[in-house]
Structures are given as C-alpha cells and as structure tokens.
Amino acid sequence: MLELQHISFEVPENDATHEILRDVSLTVPAGRLVVITGPNGGGKSTLARLVMGIERPTSGAILFNGQDITSLSITERARLGISFALQQPVRFKGLQVLDLLRLASGRDITPSDACEYLSAVGLCARDYINREVNASLSGGELKRIEIATVLARGTALSIFDEPEAGIDLWSFQNLIQVFQDMRRDIRDSSIIIISHQERILNIADEIVVLQGGTLAMQGPRDQILPRLTGTASALQGCRRIGGGEQ
Amino acid sequence: MKLDSIQKQLLAEIADLHSIPEGAYNIRSNSQSVGRVSTANIEITSKTDVSGMDIRIKPGTRHQSVHIPVVLTESGLSEVVYNDFFIGEDCDVVIIAGCGIDNCGKADSEHDGIHRFWVGKNSKVKYVEKHYGSGDGTGKRILNPGTEVYMDENSTMEMEMAQIKGVDDTDRKTVAELAAGAKLVVRERLMTHGKQRALSTYDVRLNGAGASADVVSRSVARDDSYQRFDAKIVGNAPCNGHTECDSIIMDNGRILAVPGLEANDVDAALVHEAAIGKIAGEQLTKLMTLGLTEQEAEEQIINGFLK
Ligand SMILES: Nc1ncnc2c1ncn2[C@@H]1O[C@H](COP(=O)(O)OP(=O)(O)OP(=O)(O)O)[C@@H](O)[C@H]1O
Ligand SMILES: [Mg+2]
C-alpha cells in the first residue's frame, strides 16, 4: 500500500540546514492499522505531510500501491486515494459543513448522507450541517468535522493526525469505533493514526515510534507496546507525551 | 410586457425573476417602464419633475413585496433615476431592486439610481439590491447607486447588496439616519476583476437612544481591480455601531479600507474591524487534500466567502 524509502527532510535554518527527518523507511501493508507515536517534535506530523504531498522530501522516495508518487501534487495524491485529517484543522469563512463534506465526497451528496458522516463522529447533524466552518466552531467540533471529511472521502489510505486531541473522554469509545468501522467498510484500506493515547495504541496492528526524526522502534503492537510502557523511564516518557496534547 | 432573451437573463440575475413577480412591481428597461402593477396597499406612481417613481406603502402592510428591477441593453444609454419609498408605520415588507447592464457596444452605459427610504415607526423592511453586468463590448458598464435611509423609532431595515460580476465602475454612497430604537443591518458583497473600480461609502448617523447599526462588507479584488470601503458611523446618542470590512486580494488587486467612527455621546459604543489578505495557503492545501485542483479550491473558497 504505502512505502517510504529512505526519507529525509531538511529545512533551511539561517545559513545551515535543519534535519527534521533522517532516513526513515517504513512499509504500511494493505488492510493494516498503524499507529505512529513518539515525543513531541519527533517528526510525526511532518511525515504525514510528506505522504500527502504538502511537503516534499529532500531525499528518498514514496510509493503508493507500487507507484512512485514522490513528485506528485497534493491533488494527484488525493485522487489516487490518500486522505489526511490535520492535527490543526483549517477554518473557512462562509463555507458550510455540508459544502465541505460535499467537496470531500466528490459528489453532490444529500444532507441526509452528510448527516451519517457527522453522526459517526458524534455530532448531532441537524445542528451542524449548515454551520460555517469558521471561528464559531469549538476546537473539538472542528476536529470531529475534520475526521468526518476523511470518512466522506472513503479512500484506500487515511491518515489521522492526533484525532483524539480535543475530543472529550466521553466520546473516545465512539472515535475508536469510527476507525474500526472504516477498516470493515473499505476493503483493504489502511489507516495511519498519529497518537499519544494508549487506548489508540491498543487497537494498532503495528506501532511505529518516531523520535528525533528517526525511526526508534517499529513492529507488531504486541512487541512494541510492552517496550513503551514496560520500563520505568519509557513509562515516564509516555506519561509526559500523553499529557502533552494540544 | 415584451422582453428579449438578454433582458430576461439580466432579470434572472438581479432579481431571481423568471416570470412576472407577485405583488407590486415596476420593470424598467432601457429608460422605459415596460410593466407596472400597484396593489391595494402599495401604490407606484411616476414622478413628474424627474425620472423615477414614488412608492407608497400603506401603514400596516405586512408580508408584501415590491420588485423594481432595471435593465439596460442599449449601448451608450445614461440615466439618473430617483425612486422614493414612503413606508408607513407597522409594515413588514420586502423590496427588491437591482440593475443589470448588458453592453455590447463601444459607448459607456450608465445607470445612477438614487433610492430614498422613509421607514415608519415599528416597520420592518428588507431591501435587496443586486448589480450585474454582461456583454463583451468595449463600452463601460457604470452603476452609481445612491441610497438614503431615514428610519423612524423602532424601525428595522436589513439591506443586502451584491455586485459580483461585470460592473466596470461603481461609486456607491449610502447615508442613513436612525431615530431611537431603530436598527440597520447592511450586508454588502462585492467582487471586482479586470480593471474594475468600486467605491463604497457609508455615513450612518445614530441619533436616538438604543439605535444600532451593523455594516459588514465582504469583498474580493482580483486582477488589477481597485476597491475602497469607507464606512463612517456617528453615534449621537447611547447606541451601538459596528462596521466590518473583510477582504481577499488576489493578483494585483488593491483595497483601501477607511474606518470612521465618531462618538458624540459617552454611551455610544462603536467598533470597527478590517481585515485584508490573500487566501490562506492552508485553506488551499486543505481543499487540495480533498482532491480539488488549486483553481477549484480557490473558486470554492471565494464562493463560500461571498455567499
Ligand atoms: N517548516 C519547518 N521549519 C522549521 N522547523 C520545522 C518545520 N516543520 C517542522 N519543523 C520542526 O520539526 C520538528 C518536528 O515537527 P512535527 O510537527 O513533525 O512533530 P510531531 O512529532 O508531529 O510533534 P507533536 O507530537 O508535537 O505534534 C519540530 O521540532 C518542528 O519544530
Ligand atoms: Mg504533530
């Protein structure tokens, strides 16, 4: 499904360059749910932005279903079947929730279709469908609508950047259900979730730990999770990360 | 009433009119009234001294509408029209004006509509005015609307003005005077392109206790166009005034927003907001991740913004 080959990403900093990702290689097979975790600033969001084409790697290649997409635009990658729910969703003056869901689905969906996506993310559709996606929405509401746009797209690969951030504890189980339903409904679909939450790590097939721009650990959940929570120092680290939601 | 297809299309653009409107109306085409109907409560008569009409709405008229669209399709036509609205007390009416110019010729076409409103006590008026230009002639399409609003106690006026396409030059002036408890809401939407120029000037005077005004302009300036939004609110009593100019610039567009607040009473609360900038890159990016091209994303963002 998705293959990252020796991805590095540098940004200019004064006269030098600052390396944000170094030689990251990673394979996400079809039908898998992969959770990427690791300390703040480790490079997780950057990696997701590289996959979506929002940033271009300094070196390395990105393959999607065997096709080299490294030089493709965001639009082209989206059309090939990649979706991305941003860590910090964007607000639009004037665009309504229904407009955004229509654009996401690529069809002129009816309000009742749109309602299904909103209900799935725990929003009472009637109250939201005509709301503007502007500053009047709360952080959690905006985050849920962002997730709904990815649901509406229903692509083969969906990436969620800290989907749980800002979502109340009470709704957490629903969120987990959303990912499980996606796996069931879209055949062979792969999901990448960037998260610091143990409850999301618990539903992963595989866990990837990004730290300081490099892959620190990678493997099946059963192997990685005990190592993250097993040692005293790691535990401390995880608690610190877990509390550091934005 | 005989209208050709261009005139019909202009009417659809400016007044959503596809057939003869319900209620009172006057349709003006190339400086002639081509259809007029008064109703029991709404009387439309021609002025005798200048070009234009008097529209008298009886006190207590509720849930009725007046349509007064204007279309110009002859190149080189230039006209000034005065329309006066006398709205009695306790009314609740909708007034739909608007002007469409189609200019396929070399000479400039110009319509200057001066609309004056006297809104009676406790009356509620919704006023909609759309401007639209079409035709590929080199002659300019010019619209200079003047609007004067005199609002009696506890009256409400909601004005919706839109000019989205095809008008080369506009100099709009709106003045309003509000008595105690009167409320004015203005929503202006404007898009300019090519070498168009649009000026919009407001002078709103809040003269009575509890008067309020909310004047909001959303605009997009593309290509080499120029816009000036000049909104002045004067608070002469305990009152609330708010003006807002929210604009997107693209290409070589230029926008000047001139705030003007004058408080002559210690309990006058006046606020001005203005924001001008290009489309946020992250908005484009987000829509592109949904599969839109950059141009499609731009279009959606602007459509939404001006909706
Ligand atoms: N365009 C950029 N210019 C400079 N520094 C950048 C740029 N993009 C990212 N960074 C830096 O790269 C590092 C990785 O950022 P990234 O957002 O990928 O981290 P993250 O793992 O998602 O962190 P968090 O858990 O806080 O969301 C950070 O130190 C960040 O400041
Ligand atoms: Mg991040």
PDB file of C-alpha atoms in Angstrom, chain B residues 21-272:
ATOM      1  CA  PRO B  21     -43.393  38.929  -9.986  1.00  0.00           C
ATOM      2  CA  GLU B  22     -46.099  38.672  -7.374  1.00  0.00           C
ATOM      3  CA  GLY B  23     -47.222  41.827  -5.628  1.00  0.00           C
ATOM      4  CA  ALA B  24     -46.393  45.338  -6.747  1.00  0.00           C
ATOM      5  CA  TYR B  25     -43.704  45.846  -9.339  1.00  0.00           C
ATOM      6  CA  ASN B  26     -42.232  48.124 -11.931  1.00  0.00           C
ATOM      7  CA  ILE B  27     -39.850  46.824 -14.556  1.00  0.00           C
ATOM      8  CA  ARG B  28     -37.745  49.428 -16.260  1.00  0.00           C
ATOM      9  CA  SER B  29     -35.991  48.566 -19.487  1.00  0.00           C
ATOM     10  CA  ASN B  30     -33.867  50.993 -21.495  1.00  0.00           C
ATOM     11  CA  SER B  31     -35.335  54.018 -19.699  1.00  0.00           C
ATOM     12  CA  GLN B  32     -38.980  52.964 -20.156  1.00  0.00           C
ATOM     13  CA  SER B  33     -41.365  51.340 -17.757  1.00  0.00           C
ATOM     14  CA  VAL B  34     -42.350  48.120 -19.519  1.00  0.00           C
ATOM     15  CA  GLY B  35     -44.621  46.784 -16.814  1.00  0.00           C
ATOM     16  CA  ARG B  36     -46.134  48.183 -13.657  1.00  0.00           C
ATOM     17  CA  VAL B  37     -48.621  46.920 -11.122  1.00  0.00           C
ATOM     18  CA  SER B  38     -49.784  48.600  -7.928  1.00  0.00           C
ATOM     19  CA  THR B  39     -51.671  46.706  -5.250  1.00  0.00           C
ATOM     20  CA  ALA B  40     -54.284  47.733  -2.705  1.00  0.00           C
ATOM     21  CA  ASN B  41     -51.537  48.618  -0.225  1.00  0.00           C
ATOM     22  CA  ILE B  42     -48.626  49.552  -2.445  1.00  0.00           C
ATOM     23  CA  GLU B  43     -49.013  52.358  -4.917  1.00  0.00           C
ATOM     24  CA  ILE B  44     -46.416  53.116  -7.569  1.00  0.00           C
ATOM     25  CA  THR B  45     -46.631  56.411  -9.453  1.00  0.00           C
ATOM     26  CA  SER B  46     -44.255  58.152 -11.833  1.00  0.00           C
ATOM     27  CA  LYS B  47     -42.547  61.315 -10.772  1.00  0.00           C
ATOM     28  CA  THR B  48     -43.441  64.360 -12.837  1.00  0.00           C
ATOM     29  CA  ASP B  49     -40.362  66.552 -12.329  1.00  0.00           C
ATOM     30  CA  VAL B  50     -37.576  63.992 -12.769  1.00  0.00           C
ATOM     31  CA  SER B  51     -37.243  60.424 -13.966  1.00  0.00           C
ATOM     32  CA  GLY B  52     -38.332  57.954 -11.314  1.00  0.00           C
ATOM     33  CA  MET B  53     -41.151  56.798  -9.090  1.00  0.00           C
ATOM     34  CA  ASP B  54     -42.849  57.313  -5.780  1.00  0.00           C
ATOM     35  CA  ILE B  55     -43.673  54.101  -3.997  1.00  0.00           C
ATOM     36  CA  ARG B  56     -46.160  54.492  -1.164  1.00  0.00           C
ATOM     37  CA  ILE B  57     -46.751  51.636   1.224  1.00  0.00           C
ATOM     38  CA  LYS B  58     -49.794  51.941   3.491  1.00  0.00           C
ATOM     39  CA  PRO B  59     -49.394  51.622   7.254  1.00  0.00           C
ATOM     40  CA  GLY B  60     -49.862  48.082   8.495  1.00  0.00           C
ATOM     41  CA  THR B  61     -48.914  46.430   5.189  1.00  0.00           C
ATOM     42  CA  ARG B  62     -47.441  43.065   6.037  1.00  0.00           C
ATOM     43  CA  HIS B  63     -45.754  40.262   4.122  1.00  0.00           C
ATOM     44  CA  GLN B  64     -45.875  42.019   0.783  1.00  0.00           C
ATOM     45  CA  SER B  65     -43.153  42.699  -1.710  1.00  0.00           C
ATOM     46  CA  VAL B  66     -42.175  45.289  -4.288  1.00  0.00           C
ATOM     47  CA  HIS B  67     -39.921  44.493  -7.230  1.00  0.00           C
ATOM     48  CA  ILE B  68     -38.323  47.368  -9.137  1.00  0.00           C
ATOM     49  CA  PRO B  69     -35.626  45.895 -11.382  1.00  0.00           C
ATOM     50  CA  VAL B  70     -33.842  47.906 -14.054  1.00  0.00           C
ATOM     51  CA  VAL B  71     -32.207  46.541 -17.179  1.00  0.00           C
ATOM     52  CA  LEU B  72     -30.140  48.355 -19.770  1.00  0.00           C
ATOM     53  CA  THR B  73     -29.240  46.694 -23.028  1.00  0.00           C
ATOM     54  CA  GLU B  74     -28.749  49.660 -25.346  1.00  0.00           C
ATOM     55  CA  SER B  75     -25.126  50.726 -25.517  1.00  0.00           C
ATOM     56  CA  GLY B  76     -24.498  54.379 -24.705  1.00  0.00           C
ATOM     57  CA  LEU B  77     -27.521  54.893 -22.502  1.00  0.00           C
ATOM     58  CA  SER B  78     -27.007  57.111 -19.479  1.00  0.00           C
ATOM     59  CA  GLU B  79     -29.693  57.824 -16.926  1.00  0.00           C
ATOM     60  CA  VAL B  80     -30.317  59.151 -13.449  1.00  0.00           C
ATOM     61  CA  VAL B  81     -33.399  57.820 -11.716  1.00  0.00           C
ATOM     62  CA  TYR B  82     -34.948  58.901  -8.425  1.00  0.00           C
ATOM     63  CA  ASN B  83     -37.089  56.426  -6.541  1.00  0.00           C
ATOM     64  CA  ASP B  84     -38.680  57.425  -3.250  1.00  0.00           C
ATOM     65  CA  PHE B  85     -40.173  54.894  -0.861  1.00  0.00           C
ATOM     66  CA  PHE B  86     -42.659  56.069   1.730  1.00  0.00           C
ATOM     67  CA  ILE B  87     -43.207  53.194   4.113  1.00  0.00           C
ATOM     68  CA  GLY B  88     -45.992  53.696   6.682  1.00  0.00           C
ATOM     69  CA  GLU B  89     -45.945  52.549  10.302  1.00  0.00           C
ATOM     70  CA  ASP B  90     -46.090  48.903  11.357  1.00  0.00           C
ATOM     71  CA  CYS B  91     -45.208  47.483   7.950  1.00  0.00           C
ATOM     72  CA  ASP B  92     -43.263  44.334   7.169  1.00  0.00           C
ATOM     73  CA  VAL B  93     -42.214  44.384   3.530  1.00  0.00           C
ATOM     74  CA  VAL B  94     -39.544  43.183   1.130  1.00  0.00           C
ATOM     75  CA  ILE B  95     -38.207  45.498  -1.563  1.00  0.00           C
ATOM     76  CA  ILE B  96     -36.170  44.012  -4.365  1.00  0.00           C
ATOM     77  CA  ALA B  97     -34.267  46.404  -6.578  1.00  0.00           C
ATOM     78  CA  GLY B  98     -31.294  45.735  -8.788  1.00  0.00           C
ATOM     79  CA  CYS B  99     -29.766  46.718 -12.055  1.00  0.00           C
ATOM     80  CA  GLY B 100     -28.401  44.675 -14.888  1.00  0.00           C
ATOM     81  CA  ILE B 101     -26.459  46.205 -17.750  1.00  0.00           C
ATOM     82  CA  ASP B 102     -25.600  44.405 -20.933  1.00  0.00           C
ATOM     83  CA  ASN B 103     -23.281  46.446 -23.070  1.00  0.00           C
ATOM     84  CA  CYS B 104     -22.133  45.028 -26.367  1.00  0.00           C
ATOM     85  CA  GLY B 105     -21.275  48.369 -27.893  1.00  0.00           C
ATOM     86  CA  LYS B 106     -18.458  50.887 -27.768  1.00  0.00           C
ATOM     87  CA  ALA B 107     -20.186  53.608 -25.762  1.00  0.00           C
ATOM     88  CA  ASP B 108     -20.441  53.596 -21.966  1.00  0.00           C
ATOM     89  CA  SER B 109     -23.758  52.668 -20.366  1.00  0.00           C
ATOM     90  CA  GLU B 110     -24.605  54.200 -17.044  1.00  0.00           C
ATOM     91  CA  HIS B 111     -27.441  53.917 -14.541  1.00  0.00           C
ATOM     92  CA  ASP B 112     -27.429  56.079 -11.447  1.00  0.00           C
ATOM     93  CA  GLY B 113     -30.260  55.006  -9.170  1.00  0.00           C
ATOM     94  CA  ILE B 114     -30.987  57.275  -6.244  1.00  0.00           C
ATOM     95  CA  HIS B 115     -33.171  55.482  -3.728  1.00  0.00           C
ATOM     96  CA  ARG B 116     -34.615  57.227  -0.707  1.00  0.00           C
ATOM     97  CA  PHE B 117     -36.485  55.459   2.062  1.00  0.00           C
ATOM     98  CA  TRP B 118     -38.650  56.879   4.793  1.00  0.00           C
ATOM     99  CA  VAL B 119     -39.330  53.984   7.127  1.00  0.00           C
ATOM    100  CA  GLY B 120     -42.256  54.499   9.528  1.00  0.00           C
ATOM    101  CA  LYS B 121     -42.344  53.629  13.228  1.00  0.00           C
ATOM    102  CA  ASN B 122     -42.023  49.936  14.073  1.00  0.00           C
ATOM    103  CA  SER B 123     -41.774  48.978  10.431  1.00  0.00           C
ATOM    104  CA  LYS B 124     -39.552  46.230   9.143  1.00  0.00           C
ATOM    105  CA  VAL B 125     -38.016  46.447   5.688  1.00  0.00           C
ATOM    106  CA  LYS B 126     -35.811  44.031   3.868  1.00  0.00           C
ATOM    107  CA  TYR B 127     -34.098  45.585   0.896  1.00  0.00           C
ATOM    108  CA  VAL B 128     -32.199  43.538  -1.666  1.00  0.00           C
ATOM    109  CA  GLU B 129     -30.145  45.114  -4.425  1.00  0.00           C
ATOM    110  CA  LYS B 130     -28.064  43.188  -6.914  1.00  0.00           C
ATOM    111  CA  HIS B 131     -25.891  44.581  -9.653  1.00  0.00           C
ATOM    112  CA  TYR B 132     -24.741  42.662 -12.652  1.00  0.00           C
ATOM    113  CA  GLY B 133     -23.034  43.450 -15.919  1.00  0.00           C
ATOM    114  CA  SER B 134     -22.580  41.431 -19.085  1.00  0.00           C
ATOM    115  CA  GLY B 135     -21.790  41.913 -22.758  1.00  0.00           C
ATOM    116  CA  ASP B 136     -18.425  41.986 -24.457  1.00  0.00           C
ATOM    117  CA  GLY B 137     -18.431  45.490 -25.883  1.00  0.00           C
ATOM    118  CA  THR B 138     -15.643  47.939 -25.073  1.00  0.00           C
ATOM    119  CA  GLY B 139     -18.136  50.414 -23.604  1.00  0.00           C
ATOM    120  CA  LYS B 140     -18.060  50.516 -19.814  1.00  0.00           C
ATOM    121  CA  ARG B 141     -20.892  49.395 -17.572  1.00  0.00           C
ATOM    122  CA  ILE B 142     -21.257  52.019 -14.887  1.00  0.00           C
ATOM    123  CA  LEU B 143     -23.528  51.976 -11.833  1.00  0.00           C
ATOM    124  CA  ASN B 144     -23.578  54.703  -9.229  1.00  0.00           C
ATOM    125  CA  PRO B 145     -26.214  53.911  -6.652  1.00  0.00           C
ATOM    126  CA  GLY B 146     -27.141  56.428  -4.009  1.00  0.00           C
ATOM    127  CA  THR B 147     -29.164  55.268  -1.049  1.00  0.00           C
ATOM    128  CA  GLU B 148     -30.675  57.397   1.676  1.00  0.00           C
ATOM    129  CA  VAL B 149     -32.479  55.854   4.606  1.00  0.00           C
ATOM    130  CA  TYR B 150     -34.471  57.759   7.211  1.00  0.00           C
ATOM    131  CA  MET B 151     -35.595  55.457   9.959  1.00  0.00           C
ATOM    132  CA  ASP B 152     -38.272  56.361  12.472  1.00  0.00           C
ATOM    133  CA  GLU B 153     -38.428  54.979  16.002  1.00  0.00           C
ATOM    134  CA  ASN B 154     -38.038  51.225  16.440  1.00  0.00           C
ATOM    135  CA  SER B 155     -37.959  50.545  12.737  1.00  0.00           C
ATOM    136  CA  THR B 156     -35.691  47.885  11.259  1.00  0.00           C
ATOM    137  CA  MET B 157     -34.016  47.834   7.890  1.00  0.00           C
ATOM    138  CA  GLU B 158     -31.947  44.991   6.533  1.00  0.00           C
ATOM    139  CA  MET B 159     -30.052  45.804   3.349  1.00  0.00           C
ATOM    140  CA  GLU B 160     -28.418  43.171   1.232  1.00  0.00           C
ATOM    141  CA  MET B 161     -26.310  44.459  -1.616  1.00  0.00           C
ATOM    142  CA  ALA B 162     -24.356  42.373  -4.045  1.00  0.00           C
ATOM    143  CA  GLN B 163     -22.205  43.121  -7.046  1.00  0.00           C
ATOM    144  CA  ILE B 164     -20.366  40.031  -8.136  1.00  0.00           C
ATOM    145  CA  LYS B 165     -19.760  40.362 -11.842  1.00  0.00           C
ATOM    146  CA  GLY B 166     -19.344  42.615 -14.787  1.00  0.00           C
ATOM    147  CA  VAL B 167     -19.728  46.150 -13.473  1.00  0.00           C
ATOM    148  CA  ASP B 168     -16.763  48.268 -14.531  1.00  0.00           C
ATOM    149  CA  ASP B 169     -17.193  51.264 -12.343  1.00  0.00           C
ATOM    150  CA  THR B 170     -19.236  51.856  -9.210  1.00  0.00           C
ATOM    151  CA  ASP B 171     -19.412  54.695  -6.784  1.00  0.00           C
ATOM    152  CA  ARG B 172     -21.921  53.752  -4.139  1.00  0.00           C
ATOM    153  CA  LYS B 173     -22.990  56.166  -1.451  1.00  0.00           C
ATOM    154  CA  THR B 174     -25.227  55.170   1.409  1.00  0.00           C
ATOM    155  CA  VAL B 175     -26.417  57.510   4.141  1.00  0.00           C
ATOM    156  CA  ALA B 176     -28.711  56.586   6.993  1.00  0.00           C
ATOM    157  CA  GLU B 177     -30.249  58.410   9.927  1.00  0.00           C
ATOM    158  CA  LEU B 178     -31.681  56.408  12.762  1.00  0.00           C
ATOM    159  CA  ALA B 179     -34.121  57.525  15.449  1.00  0.00           C
ATOM    160  CA  ALA B 180     -34.421  55.897  18.868  1.00  0.00           C
ATOM    161  CA  GLY B 181     -34.546  52.104  18.838  1.00  0.00           C
ATOM    162  CA  ALA B 182     -34.063  51.849  15.068  1.00  0.00           C
ATOM    163  CA  LYS B 183     -31.870  49.082  13.739  1.00  0.00           C
ATOM    164  CA  LEU B 184     -29.948  48.998  10.476  1.00  0.00           C
ATOM    165  CA  VAL B 185     -28.184  45.906   9.189  1.00  0.00           C
ATOM    166  CA  VAL B 186     -26.140  46.080   5.987  1.00  0.00           C
ATOM    167  CA  ARG B 187     -24.546  43.125   4.241  1.00  0.00           C
ATOM    168  CA  GLU B 188     -22.501  44.061   1.217  1.00  0.00           C
ATOM    169  CA  ARG B 189     -20.819  41.559  -1.089  1.00  0.00           C
ATOM    170  CA  LEU B 190     -18.519  42.675  -3.801  1.00  0.00           C
ATOM    171  CA  MET B 191     -16.193  41.125  -6.304  1.00  0.00           C
ATOM    172  CA  THR B 192     -14.160  43.095  -8.807  1.00  0.00           C
ATOM    173  CA  HIS B 193     -11.957  41.861 -11.587  1.00  0.00           C
ATOM    174  CA  GLY B 194     -10.139  43.129 -14.662  1.00  0.00           C
ATOM    175  CA  LYS B 195      -9.606  46.841 -14.344  1.00  0.00           C
ATOM    176  CA  GLN B 196     -12.809  47.449 -12.403  1.00  0.00           C
ATOM    177  CA  ARG B 197     -13.133  50.036  -9.716  1.00  0.00           C
ATOM    178  CA  ALA B 198     -15.640  50.021  -6.894  1.00  0.00           C
ATOM    179  CA  LEU B 199     -16.058  52.635  -4.211  1.00  0.00           C
ATOM    180  CA  SER B 200     -18.487  52.214  -1.357  1.00  0.00           C
ATOM    181  CA  THR B 201     -19.092  54.945   1.172  1.00  0.00           C
ATOM    182  CA  TYR B 202     -21.328  54.777   4.221  1.00  0.00           C
ATOM    183  CA  ASP B 203     -22.373  57.560   6.504  1.00  0.00           C
ATOM    184  CA  VAL B 204     -24.606  56.239   9.253  1.00  0.00           C
ATOM    185  CA  ARG B 205     -25.904  58.512  11.995  1.00  0.00           C
ATOM    186  CA  LEU B 206     -27.280  57.001  15.167  1.00  0.00           C
ATOM    187  CA  ASN B 207     -29.364  59.857  16.525  1.00  0.00           C
ATOM    188  CA  GLY B 208     -31.697  58.256  19.045  1.00  0.00           C
ATOM    189  CA  ALA B 209     -31.177  56.207  22.197  1.00  0.00           C
ATOM    190  CA  GLY B 210     -30.903  52.487  21.520  1.00  0.00           C
ATOM    191  CA  ALA B 211     -30.282  52.888  17.787  1.00  0.00           C
ATOM    192  CA  SER B 212     -27.940  50.329  16.282  1.00  0.00           C
ATOM    193  CA  ALA B 213     -26.129  49.742  13.012  1.00  0.00           C
ATOM    194  CA  ASP B 214     -24.162  46.778  11.753  1.00  0.00           C
ATOM    195  CA  VAL B 215     -22.450  47.348   8.413  1.00  0.00           C
ATOM    196  CA  VAL B 216     -20.482  44.393   7.070  1.00  0.00           C
ATOM    197  CA  SER B 217     -18.709  44.213   3.738  1.00  0.00           C
ATOM    198  CA  ARG B 218     -17.137  41.096   2.303  1.00  0.00           C
ATOM    199  CA  SER B 219     -15.188  41.589  -0.861  1.00  0.00           C
ATOM    200  CA  VAL B 220     -12.750  40.048  -3.289  1.00  0.00           C
ATOM    201  CA  ALA B 221     -10.492  42.132  -5.539  1.00  0.00           C
ATOM    202  CA  ARG B 222      -8.859  40.210  -8.376  1.00  0.00           C
ATOM    203  CA  ASP B 223      -6.696  41.061 -11.388  1.00  0.00           C
ATOM    204  CA  ASP B 224      -5.941  44.806 -11.479  1.00  0.00           C
ATOM    205  CA  SER B 225      -9.108  45.963  -9.776  1.00  0.00           C
ATOM    206  CA  TYR B 226      -9.426  48.534  -7.039  1.00  0.00           C
ATOM    207  CA  GLN B 227     -11.854  48.864  -4.137  1.00  0.00           C
ATOM    208  CA  ARG B 228     -12.376  51.435  -1.461  1.00  0.00           C
ATOM    209  CA  PHE B 229     -14.608  50.779   1.522  1.00  0.00           C
ATOM    210  CA  ASP B 230     -15.230  53.875   3.531  1.00  0.00           C
ATOM    211  CA  ALA B 231     -17.577  53.306   6.438  1.00  0.00           C
ATOM    212  CA  LYS B 232     -18.391  56.010   8.883  1.00  0.00           C
ATOM    213  CA  ILE B 233     -20.688  55.648  11.856  1.00  0.00           C
ATOM    214  CA  VAL B 234     -21.588  58.604  14.026  1.00  0.00           C
ATOM    215  CA  GLY B 235     -23.034  57.952  17.487  1.00  0.00           C
ATOM    216  CA  ASN B 236     -25.053  60.926  18.706  1.00  0.00           C
ATOM    217  CA  ALA B 237     -26.878  59.074  21.489  1.00  0.00           C
ATOM    218  CA  PRO B 238     -26.493  55.924  23.589  1.00  0.00           C
ATOM    219  CA  CYS B 239     -26.201  53.462  20.737  1.00  0.00           C
ATOM    220  CA  ASN B 240     -24.302  50.544  19.200  1.00  0.00           C
ATOM    221  CA  GLY B 241     -22.420  50.716  15.921  1.00  0.00           C
ATOM    222  CA  HIS B 242     -20.273  48.120  14.205  1.00  0.00           C
ATOM    223  CA  THR B 243     -18.577  48.170  10.813  1.00  0.00           C
ATOM    224  CA  GLU B 244     -16.533  45.402   9.323  1.00  0.00           C
ATOM    225  CA  CYS B 245     -14.557  45.074   6.137  1.00  0.00           C
ATOM    226  CA  ASP B 246     -13.331  41.602   5.365  1.00  0.00           C
ATOM    227  CA  SER B 247     -11.479  41.285   2.087  1.00  0.00           C
ATOM    228  CA  ILE B 248      -9.486  38.904  -0.029  1.00  0.00           C
ATOM    229  CA  ILE B 249      -6.994  40.299  -2.507  1.00  0.00           C
ATOM    230  CA  MET B 250      -5.653  38.328  -5.437  1.00  0.00           C
ATOM    231  CA  ASP B 251      -3.309  39.003  -8.343  1.00  0.00           C
ATOM    232  CA  ASN B 252      -2.668  42.773  -8.443  1.00  0.00           C
ATOM    233  CA  GLY B 253      -5.892  43.735  -6.703  1.00  0.00           C
ATOM    234  CA  ARG B 254      -5.844  46.711  -4.356  1.00  0.00           C
ATOM    235  CA  ILE B 255      -8.147  47.529  -1.463  1.00  0.00           C
ATOM    236  CA  LEU B 256      -8.357  50.538   0.777  1.00  0.00           C
ATOM    237  CA  ALA B 257     -10.453  50.255   3.930  1.00  0.00           C
ATOM    238  CA  VAL B 258     -11.122  53.517   5.689  1.00  0.00           C
ATOM    239  CA  PRO B 259     -12.595  53.206   9.142  1.00  0.00           C
ATOM    240  CA  GLY B 260     -14.550  56.137  10.524  1.00  0.00           C
ATOM    241  CA  LEU B 261     -16.075  56.238  13.957  1.00  0.00           C
ATOM    242  CA  GLU B 262     -17.341  59.358  15.640  1.00  0.00           C
ATOM    243  CA  ALA B 263     -18.792  59.243  19.139  1.00  0.00           C
ATOM    244  CA  ASN B 264     -20.623  62.312  20.387  1.00  0.00           C
ATOM    245  CA  ASP B 265     -22.206  60.618  23.376  1.00  0.00           C
ATOM    246  CA  VAL B 266     -20.435  58.927  26.255  1.00  0.00           C
ATOM    247  CA  ASP B 267     -22.716  55.894  25.869  1.00  0.00           C
ATOM    248  CA  ALA B 268     -22.099  55.420  22.177  1.00  0.00           C
ATOM    249  CA  ALA B 269     -20.340  52.070  21.656  1.00  0.00           C
ATOM    250  CA  LEU B 270     -18.691  51.930  18.243  1.00  0.00           C
ATOM    251  CA  VAL B 271     -16.468  49.218  16.794  1.00  0.00           C
ATOM    252  CA  HIS B 272     -14.641  48.909  13.500  1.00  0.00           C
TER     253      HIS B 272
END
